[in-house]
Short mmCIF file of C-alpha atoms in Angstrom, two decimals:
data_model
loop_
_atom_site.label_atom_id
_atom_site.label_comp_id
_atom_site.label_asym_id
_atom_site.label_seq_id
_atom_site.Cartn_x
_atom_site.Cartn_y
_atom_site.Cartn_z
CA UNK A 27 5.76 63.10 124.19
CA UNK A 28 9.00 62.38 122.31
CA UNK A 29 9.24 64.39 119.11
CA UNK A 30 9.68 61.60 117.37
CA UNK A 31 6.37 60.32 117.96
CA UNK A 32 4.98 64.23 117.33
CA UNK A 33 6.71 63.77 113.39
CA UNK A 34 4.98 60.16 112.98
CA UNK A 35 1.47 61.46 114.13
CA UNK A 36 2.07 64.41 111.39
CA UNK A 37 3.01 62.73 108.51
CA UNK A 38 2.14 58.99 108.68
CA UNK A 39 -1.62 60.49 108.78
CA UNK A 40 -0.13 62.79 105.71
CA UNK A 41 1.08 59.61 103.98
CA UNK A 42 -2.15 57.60 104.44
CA UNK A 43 -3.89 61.03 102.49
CA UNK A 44 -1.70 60.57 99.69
CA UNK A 45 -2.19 56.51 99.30
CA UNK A 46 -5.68 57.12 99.68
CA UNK A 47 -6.08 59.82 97.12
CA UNK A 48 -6.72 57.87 93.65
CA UNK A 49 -3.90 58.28 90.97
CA UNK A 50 -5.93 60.73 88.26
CA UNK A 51 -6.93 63.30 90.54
CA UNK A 52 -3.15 64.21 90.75
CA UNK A 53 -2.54 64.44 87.16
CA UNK A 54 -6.18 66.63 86.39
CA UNK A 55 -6.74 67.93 83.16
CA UNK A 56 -3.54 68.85 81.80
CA UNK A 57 -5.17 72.14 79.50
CA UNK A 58 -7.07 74.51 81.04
CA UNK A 59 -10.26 75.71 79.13
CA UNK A 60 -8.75 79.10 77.98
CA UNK A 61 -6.00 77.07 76.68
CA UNK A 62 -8.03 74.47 75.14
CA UNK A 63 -10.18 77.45 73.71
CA UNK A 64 -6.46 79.19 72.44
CA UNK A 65 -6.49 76.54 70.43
CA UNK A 66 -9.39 75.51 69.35
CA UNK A 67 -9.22 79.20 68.20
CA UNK A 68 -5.89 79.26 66.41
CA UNK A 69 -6.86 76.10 64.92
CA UNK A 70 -3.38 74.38 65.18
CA UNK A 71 -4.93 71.01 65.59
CA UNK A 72 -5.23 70.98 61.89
CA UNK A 73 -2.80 69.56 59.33
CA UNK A 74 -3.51 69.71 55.74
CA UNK A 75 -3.88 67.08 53.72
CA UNK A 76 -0.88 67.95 51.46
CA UNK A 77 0.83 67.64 54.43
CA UNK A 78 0.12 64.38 55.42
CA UNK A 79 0.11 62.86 51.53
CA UNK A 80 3.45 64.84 51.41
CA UNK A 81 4.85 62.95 54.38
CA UNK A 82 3.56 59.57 53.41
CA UNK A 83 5.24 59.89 49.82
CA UNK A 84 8.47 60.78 51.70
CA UNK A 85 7.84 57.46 53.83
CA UNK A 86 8.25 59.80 56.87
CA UNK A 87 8.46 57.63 59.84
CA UNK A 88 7.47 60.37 62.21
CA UNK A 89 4.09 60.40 60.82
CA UNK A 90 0.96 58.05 62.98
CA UNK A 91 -2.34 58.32 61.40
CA UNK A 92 -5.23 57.04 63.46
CA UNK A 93 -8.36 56.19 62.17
CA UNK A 94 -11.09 57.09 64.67
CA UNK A 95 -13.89 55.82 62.48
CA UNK A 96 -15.40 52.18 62.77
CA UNK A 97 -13.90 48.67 62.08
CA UNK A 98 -16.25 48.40 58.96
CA UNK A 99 -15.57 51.72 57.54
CA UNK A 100 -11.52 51.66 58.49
CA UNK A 101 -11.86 47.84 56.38
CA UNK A 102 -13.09 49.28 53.30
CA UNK A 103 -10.94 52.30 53.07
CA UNK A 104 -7.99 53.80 55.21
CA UNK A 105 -5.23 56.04 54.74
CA UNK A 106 -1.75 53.96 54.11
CA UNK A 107 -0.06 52.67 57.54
CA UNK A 108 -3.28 54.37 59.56
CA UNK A 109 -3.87 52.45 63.06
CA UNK A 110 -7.66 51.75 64.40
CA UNK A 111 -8.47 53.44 67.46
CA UNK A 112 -12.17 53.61 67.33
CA UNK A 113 -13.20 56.70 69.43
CA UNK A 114 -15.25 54.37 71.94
CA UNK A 115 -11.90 52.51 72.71
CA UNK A 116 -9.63 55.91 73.15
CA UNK A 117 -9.28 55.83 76.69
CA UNK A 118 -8.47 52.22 76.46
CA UNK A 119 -5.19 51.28 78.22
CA UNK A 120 -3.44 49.45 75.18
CA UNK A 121 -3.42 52.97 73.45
CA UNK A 122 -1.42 54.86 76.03
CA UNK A 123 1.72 53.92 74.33
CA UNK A 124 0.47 55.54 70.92
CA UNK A 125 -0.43 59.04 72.62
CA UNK A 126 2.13 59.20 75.44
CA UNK A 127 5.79 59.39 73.17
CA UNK A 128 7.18 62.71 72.15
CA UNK A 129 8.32 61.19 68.74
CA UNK A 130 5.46 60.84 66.23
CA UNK A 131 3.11 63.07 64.66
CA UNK A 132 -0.49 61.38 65.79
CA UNK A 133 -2.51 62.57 63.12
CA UNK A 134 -6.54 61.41 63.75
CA UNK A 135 -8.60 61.52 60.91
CA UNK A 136 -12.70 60.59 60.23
CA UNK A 137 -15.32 61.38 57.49
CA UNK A 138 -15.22 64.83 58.16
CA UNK A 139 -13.33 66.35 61.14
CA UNK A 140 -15.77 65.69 64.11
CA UNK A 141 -15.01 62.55 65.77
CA UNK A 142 -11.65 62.90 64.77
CA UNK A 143 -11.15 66.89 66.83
CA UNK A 144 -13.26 64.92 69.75
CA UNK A 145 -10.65 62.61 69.66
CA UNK A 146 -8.28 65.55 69.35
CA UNK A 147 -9.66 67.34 72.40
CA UNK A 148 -10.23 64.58 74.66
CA UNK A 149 -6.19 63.46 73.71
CA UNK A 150 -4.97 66.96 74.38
CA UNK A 151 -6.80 67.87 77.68
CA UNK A 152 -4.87 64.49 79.07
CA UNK A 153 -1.82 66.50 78.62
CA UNK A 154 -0.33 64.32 75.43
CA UNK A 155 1.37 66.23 72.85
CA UNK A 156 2.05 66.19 68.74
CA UNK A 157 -1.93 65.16 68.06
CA UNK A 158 -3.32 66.67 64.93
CA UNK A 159 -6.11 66.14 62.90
CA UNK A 160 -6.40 65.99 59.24
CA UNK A 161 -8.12 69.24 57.86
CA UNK A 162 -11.61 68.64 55.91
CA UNK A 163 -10.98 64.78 57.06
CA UNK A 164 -11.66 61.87 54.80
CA UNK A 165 -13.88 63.63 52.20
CA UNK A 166 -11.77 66.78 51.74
CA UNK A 167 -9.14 64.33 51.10
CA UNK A 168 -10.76 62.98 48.64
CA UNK A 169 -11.36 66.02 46.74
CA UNK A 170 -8.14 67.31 47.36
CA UNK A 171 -5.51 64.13 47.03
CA UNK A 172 -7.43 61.02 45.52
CA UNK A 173 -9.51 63.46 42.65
CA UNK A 174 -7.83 66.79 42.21
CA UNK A 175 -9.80 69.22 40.34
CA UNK A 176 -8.04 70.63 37.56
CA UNK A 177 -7.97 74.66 37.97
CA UNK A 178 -9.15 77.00 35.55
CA UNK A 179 -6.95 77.88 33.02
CA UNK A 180 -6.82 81.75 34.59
CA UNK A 181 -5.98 80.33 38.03
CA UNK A 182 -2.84 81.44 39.91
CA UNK A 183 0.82 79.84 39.20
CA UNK A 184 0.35 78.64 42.67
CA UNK A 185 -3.30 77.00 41.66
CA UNK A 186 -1.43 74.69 39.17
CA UNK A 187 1.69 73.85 41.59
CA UNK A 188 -0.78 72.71 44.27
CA UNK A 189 -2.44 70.91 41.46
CA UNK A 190 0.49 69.39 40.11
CA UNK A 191 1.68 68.09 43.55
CA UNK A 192 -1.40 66.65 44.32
CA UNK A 193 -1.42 64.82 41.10
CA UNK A 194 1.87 63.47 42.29
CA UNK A 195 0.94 62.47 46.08
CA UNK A 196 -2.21 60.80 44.17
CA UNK A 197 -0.46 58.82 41.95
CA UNK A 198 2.37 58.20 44.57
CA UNK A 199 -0.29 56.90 46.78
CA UNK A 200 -2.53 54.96 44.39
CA UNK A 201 -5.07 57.40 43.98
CA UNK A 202 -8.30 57.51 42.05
CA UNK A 203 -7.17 60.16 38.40
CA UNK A 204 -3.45 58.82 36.78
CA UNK A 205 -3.97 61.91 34.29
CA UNK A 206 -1.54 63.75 32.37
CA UNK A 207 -0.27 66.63 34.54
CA UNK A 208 -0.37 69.77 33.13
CA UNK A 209 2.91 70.25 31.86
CA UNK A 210 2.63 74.00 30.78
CA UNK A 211 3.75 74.30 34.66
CA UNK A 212 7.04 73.53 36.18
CA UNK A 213 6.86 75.42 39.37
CA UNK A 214 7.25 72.52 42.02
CA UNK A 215 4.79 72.45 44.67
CA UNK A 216 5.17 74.68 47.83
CA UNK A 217 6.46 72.96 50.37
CA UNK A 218 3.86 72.01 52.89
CA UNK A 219 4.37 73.64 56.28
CA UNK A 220 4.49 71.59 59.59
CA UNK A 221 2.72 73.39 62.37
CA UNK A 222 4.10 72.50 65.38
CA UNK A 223 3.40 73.76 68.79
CA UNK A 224 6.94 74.65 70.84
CA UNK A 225 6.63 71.81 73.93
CA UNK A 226 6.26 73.80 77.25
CA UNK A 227 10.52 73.79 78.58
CA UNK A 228 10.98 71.41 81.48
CA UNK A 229 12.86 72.93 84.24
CA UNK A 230 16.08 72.06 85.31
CA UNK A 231 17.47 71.68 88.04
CA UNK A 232 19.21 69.49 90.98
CA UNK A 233 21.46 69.74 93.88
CA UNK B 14 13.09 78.95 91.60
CA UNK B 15 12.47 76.76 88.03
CA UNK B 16 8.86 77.24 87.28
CA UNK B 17 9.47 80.94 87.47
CA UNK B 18 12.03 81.21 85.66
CA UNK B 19 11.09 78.88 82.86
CA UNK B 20 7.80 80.70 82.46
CA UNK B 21 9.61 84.32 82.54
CA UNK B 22 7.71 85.55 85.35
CA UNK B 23 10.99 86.43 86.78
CA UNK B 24 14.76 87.36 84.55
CA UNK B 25 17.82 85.00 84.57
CA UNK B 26 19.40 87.76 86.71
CA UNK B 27 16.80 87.34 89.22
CA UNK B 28 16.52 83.86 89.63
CA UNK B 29 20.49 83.75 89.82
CA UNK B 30 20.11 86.49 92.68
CA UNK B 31 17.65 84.19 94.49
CA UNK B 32 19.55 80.97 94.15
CA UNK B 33 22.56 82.94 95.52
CA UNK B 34 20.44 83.78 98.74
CA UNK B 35 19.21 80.41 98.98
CA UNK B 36 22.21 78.86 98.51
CA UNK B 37 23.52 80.88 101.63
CA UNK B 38 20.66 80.42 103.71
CA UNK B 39 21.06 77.11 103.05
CA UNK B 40 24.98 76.86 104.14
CA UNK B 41 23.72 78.62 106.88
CA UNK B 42 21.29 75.92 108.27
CA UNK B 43 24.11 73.43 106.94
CA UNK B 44 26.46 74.79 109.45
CA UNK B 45 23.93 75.72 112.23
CA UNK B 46 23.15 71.92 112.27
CA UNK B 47 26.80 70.83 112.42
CA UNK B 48 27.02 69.50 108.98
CA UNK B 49 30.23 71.43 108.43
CA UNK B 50 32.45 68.88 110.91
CA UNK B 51 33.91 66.15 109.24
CA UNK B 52 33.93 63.65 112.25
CA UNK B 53 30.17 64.45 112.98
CA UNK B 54 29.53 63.31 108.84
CA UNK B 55 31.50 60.34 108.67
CA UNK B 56 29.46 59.15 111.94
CA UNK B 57 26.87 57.90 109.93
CA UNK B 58 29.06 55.34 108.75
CA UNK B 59 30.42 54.37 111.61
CA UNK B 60 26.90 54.64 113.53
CA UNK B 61 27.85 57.07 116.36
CA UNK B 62 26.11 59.56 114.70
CA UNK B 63 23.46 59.32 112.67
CA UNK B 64 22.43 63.23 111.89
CA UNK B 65 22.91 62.87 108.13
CA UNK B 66 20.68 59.56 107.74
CA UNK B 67 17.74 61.91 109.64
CA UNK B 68 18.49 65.17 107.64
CA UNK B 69 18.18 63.52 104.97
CA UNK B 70 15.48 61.47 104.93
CA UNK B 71 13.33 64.08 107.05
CA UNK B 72 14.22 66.84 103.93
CA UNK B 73 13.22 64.05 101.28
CA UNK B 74 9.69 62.76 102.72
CA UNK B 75 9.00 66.82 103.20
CA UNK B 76 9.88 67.44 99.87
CA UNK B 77 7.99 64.89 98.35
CA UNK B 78 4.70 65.32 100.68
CA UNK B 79 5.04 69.08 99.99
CA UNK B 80 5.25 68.17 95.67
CA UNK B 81 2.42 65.54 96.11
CA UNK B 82 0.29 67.56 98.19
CA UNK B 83 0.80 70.60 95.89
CA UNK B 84 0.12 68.48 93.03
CA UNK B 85 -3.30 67.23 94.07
CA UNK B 86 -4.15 70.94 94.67
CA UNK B 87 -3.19 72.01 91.43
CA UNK B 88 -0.72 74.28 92.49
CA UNK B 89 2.00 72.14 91.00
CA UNK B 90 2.26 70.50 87.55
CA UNK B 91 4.51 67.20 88.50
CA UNK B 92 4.65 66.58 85.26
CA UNK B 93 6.88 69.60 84.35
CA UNK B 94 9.23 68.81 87.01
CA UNK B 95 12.68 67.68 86.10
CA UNK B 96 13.66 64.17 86.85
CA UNK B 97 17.60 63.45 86.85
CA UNK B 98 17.93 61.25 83.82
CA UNK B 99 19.09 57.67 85.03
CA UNK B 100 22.21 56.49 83.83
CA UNK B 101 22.44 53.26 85.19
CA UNK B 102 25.92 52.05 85.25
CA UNK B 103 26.92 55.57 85.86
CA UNK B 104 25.07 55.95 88.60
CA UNK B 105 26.86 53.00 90.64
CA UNK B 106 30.09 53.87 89.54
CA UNK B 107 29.78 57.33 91.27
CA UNK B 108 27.80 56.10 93.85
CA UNK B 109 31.12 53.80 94.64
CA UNK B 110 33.50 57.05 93.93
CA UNK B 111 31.48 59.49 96.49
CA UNK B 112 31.09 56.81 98.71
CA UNK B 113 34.55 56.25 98.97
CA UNK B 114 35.00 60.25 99.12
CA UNK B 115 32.63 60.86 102.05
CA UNK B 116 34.17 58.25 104.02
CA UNK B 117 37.67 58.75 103.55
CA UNK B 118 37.24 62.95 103.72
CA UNK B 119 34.28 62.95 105.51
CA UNK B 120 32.85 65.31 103.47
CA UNK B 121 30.54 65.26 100.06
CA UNK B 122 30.75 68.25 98.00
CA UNK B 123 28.13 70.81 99.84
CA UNK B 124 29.19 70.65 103.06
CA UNK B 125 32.61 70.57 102.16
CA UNK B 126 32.47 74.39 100.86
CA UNK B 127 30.37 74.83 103.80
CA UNK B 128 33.48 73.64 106.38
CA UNK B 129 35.97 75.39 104.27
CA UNK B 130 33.71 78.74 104.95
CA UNK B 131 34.25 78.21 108.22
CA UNK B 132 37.75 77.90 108.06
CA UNK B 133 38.35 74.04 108.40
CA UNK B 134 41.56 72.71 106.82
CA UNK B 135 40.66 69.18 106.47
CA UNK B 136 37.72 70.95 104.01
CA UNK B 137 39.89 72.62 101.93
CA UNK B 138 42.12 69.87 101.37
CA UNK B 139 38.95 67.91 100.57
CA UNK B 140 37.86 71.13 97.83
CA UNK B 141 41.52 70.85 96.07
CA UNK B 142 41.02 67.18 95.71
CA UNK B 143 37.51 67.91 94.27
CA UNK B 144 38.60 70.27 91.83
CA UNK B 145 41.72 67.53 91.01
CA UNK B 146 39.06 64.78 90.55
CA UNK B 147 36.62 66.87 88.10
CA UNK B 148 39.49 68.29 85.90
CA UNK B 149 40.54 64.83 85.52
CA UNK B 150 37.10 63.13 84.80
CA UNK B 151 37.20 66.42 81.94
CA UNK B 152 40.63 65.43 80.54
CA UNK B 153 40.04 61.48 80.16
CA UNK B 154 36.10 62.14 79.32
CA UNK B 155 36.98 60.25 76.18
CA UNK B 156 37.87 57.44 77.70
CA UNK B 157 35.10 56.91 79.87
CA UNK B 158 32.33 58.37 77.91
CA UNK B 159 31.13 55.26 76.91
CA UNK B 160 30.60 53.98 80.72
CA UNK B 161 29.08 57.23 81.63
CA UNK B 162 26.34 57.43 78.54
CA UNK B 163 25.77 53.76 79.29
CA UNK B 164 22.19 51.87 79.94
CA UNK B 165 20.29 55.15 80.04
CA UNK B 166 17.04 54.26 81.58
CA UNK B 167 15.23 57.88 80.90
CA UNK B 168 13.49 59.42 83.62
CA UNK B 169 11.75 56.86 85.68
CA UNK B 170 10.18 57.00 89.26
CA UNK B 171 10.62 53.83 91.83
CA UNK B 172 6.38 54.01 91.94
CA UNK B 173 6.48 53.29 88.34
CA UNK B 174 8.64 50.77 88.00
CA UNK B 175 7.26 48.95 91.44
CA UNK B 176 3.85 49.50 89.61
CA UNK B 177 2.55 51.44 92.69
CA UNK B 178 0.74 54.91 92.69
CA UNK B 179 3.00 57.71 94.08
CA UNK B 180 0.71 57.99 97.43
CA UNK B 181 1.02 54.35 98.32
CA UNK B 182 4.90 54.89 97.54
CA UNK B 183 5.17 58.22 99.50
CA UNK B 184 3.09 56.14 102.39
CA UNK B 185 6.11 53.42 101.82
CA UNK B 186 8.62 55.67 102.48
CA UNK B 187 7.31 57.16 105.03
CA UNK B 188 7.48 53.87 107.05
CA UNK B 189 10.44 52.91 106.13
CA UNK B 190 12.12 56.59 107.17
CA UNK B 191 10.76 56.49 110.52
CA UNK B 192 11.86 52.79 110.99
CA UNK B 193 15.30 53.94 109.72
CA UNK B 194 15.15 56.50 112.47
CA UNK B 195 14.99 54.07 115.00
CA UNK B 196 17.13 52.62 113.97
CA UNK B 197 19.56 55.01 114.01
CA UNK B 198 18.48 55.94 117.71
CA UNK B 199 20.04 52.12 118.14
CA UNK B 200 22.61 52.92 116.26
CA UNK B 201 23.91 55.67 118.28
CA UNK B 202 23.33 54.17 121.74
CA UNK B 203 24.87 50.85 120.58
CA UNK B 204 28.43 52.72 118.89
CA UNK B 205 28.62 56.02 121.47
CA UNK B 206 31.35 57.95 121.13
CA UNK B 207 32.41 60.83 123.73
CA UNK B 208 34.27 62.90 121.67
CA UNK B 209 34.30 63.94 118.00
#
């Protein structure tokens, strides 16, 4: 037999493998579980809630919150520019676009955290990148941004800065308490910090 | 040897010592296969030799059974490969410019070094005029870097933008290669040439 008939019986059987093979078993789970479990240990799905307020006061444009709870609850109260991804529709197809960018911060949030680190977990093991999930979730925000408690008077300098900015982000943001701030305290709040996992390097390369 | 390197498994040093023995092993098959005559490159565009069409095309459906094949056994992440960044205007412009090369020098870059290691004139000749032409796309960079930063596309695939899953594309291609080879069988039996 010609070789050139040996090379078509090899790979046009090859080929027909490939075609046959469906489209998601190529691209499996992008995490493995030990790396899931890294971090689900190191916990750097979570972004506090200073954070977030801090970035919508700033207007940051990098910032997406998603609201994984349902229509009725996301109708009565949601976070300022949050989308509605309800976790039944996350695998949808009209939602690839939100997850699949390397741009924004997607930042889920619920009532507490559950449904919004499900929706964390599920997002990450597809292999998408820059999803976080608001610490405490909905009612920690409350508690922290919307109705700051006022700290004891022997609290820390740092007590009454964190207090004092999340006066500010609450009023900034329309919150619940427009009290006085306590203006024995002119520290400026600490800076939130951005926790950001480094992106896995591409390799380069060519001819 | 990118995944290796990129993950530290192995130094710089190392994978620099590697792609040096590569890249001779690779001249060396280059050369072995006749790639380092002019006359027998240029045939491909005048049909009486069609070597380079089948090289070619063999290395790039064995490449991309091997990275699809390694992919659905997990033994590959695809999505960590690098993908040439598609400039398109760019890309036709310098598809024109080493068009023109290869014909006229009957060369491209590779196999040019390869002749020249051999001792072929014509492939020196053809180096010197490929070091003229980069240190003058470096001088006038300026005034072309608007062409060659223009219509950036990003990193697509031809599955993607045909809407096709990679198999059924590989399976495309696959076709299509061996009916170019036949082609090229006409080719060469329709434009023989004794010598060259």
């Amino acid at each position: 037999m010609k070789p050139r008939l040996w090379l078509a019986l090899f790979i046009i059987p090859l080929g027909l493998i490939i075609a046959a093979v469906p489209q998601n078993t190529i691209h499996p789970y992008k995490l493995t579980p030990a790396q899931m479990l890294e971090e689900v240990n190191t916990r750097t799905q979570f972004i506090a809630p200073e954070t977030v307020a801090d970035m919508l006061v700033k207007k940051d444009p990098t910032l997406q919150l998603i609201d994984v709870r349902s229509l009725d609850e996301f109708e009565k109260f949601s976070l300022p520019g949050a989308i509605h991804i309800p976790i039944a529709d996350l695998l949808s197809e009209q939602y690839v676009e939100v997850f699949d960018q390397d741009v924004k911060m997607n930042v889920f949030y619920s009532n507490s955290t559950l449904t919004a680190n499900e929706a964390w977990m599920l997002t990450r093991q597809l292999g998408y990148n820059n999803i976080y999930v608001l610490e405490g979730g909905l009612n920690y925000w409350f508690d922290a941004i919307v109705n700051p408690q006022k700290p004891e008077s022997t609290s820390s300098d740092e007590e009454f800065a964190k207090y004092d900015f999340r006066m500010g982000a609450s009023q900034a943001l329309g919150g619940g308490s427009v009290a006085a701030q306590s203006s024995d305290n002119k520290t400026t709040a600490p800076k939130p910090v951005i926790r950001q996992t480094p992106k896995k390097k591409k390799a380069a390369g060519g001819c | 040897m990118g995944p290796l390197a990129v993950n530290e498994l192995i130094s710089e040093n190392t994978n620099l010592f590697l792609a040096f023995l590569i890249g001779i092993a690779f001249g060396f098959v280059l050369e072995a296969s006749g790639f380092s005559s002019s006359r027998k490159l240029a045939g491909v565009f005048y049909g009486y030799d069609m070597v380079v069409l089948k090289v070619f095309f063999t290395g790039a459906i064995t490449a991309m059974l091997g990275l699809l094949f390694f992919g659905l056994f997990g033994w590959i992440d695809l999505d960590l490969v690098y993908v040439n960044p598609t400039y398109l205007t760019s890309a036709i412009a310098g598809g024109v410019v080493m068009g023109l090369g290869f014909i006229m020098g009957g060369y491209c870059p590779g196999t040019s070094f390869c002749g020249a290691s051999i001792g072929k004139i014509d492939a020196m000749v053809f180096i010197i005029g490929l070091f003229l032409g980069v240190s003058l796309f470096g001088a006038g960079y300026n005034w072309w870097e608007e062409l060659y930063m223009a219509k950036n596309l990003g990193d697509p695939k031809i599955s993607e933008s045909l809407g096709l899953s990679d198999g059924v594309f590989a399976l495309i291609l696959i076709v299509i290669a061996l009916a170019m080879f036949t082609m090229a069988d006409w080719a060469e039996k329709k434009f023989p040439r004794e010598e060259y």
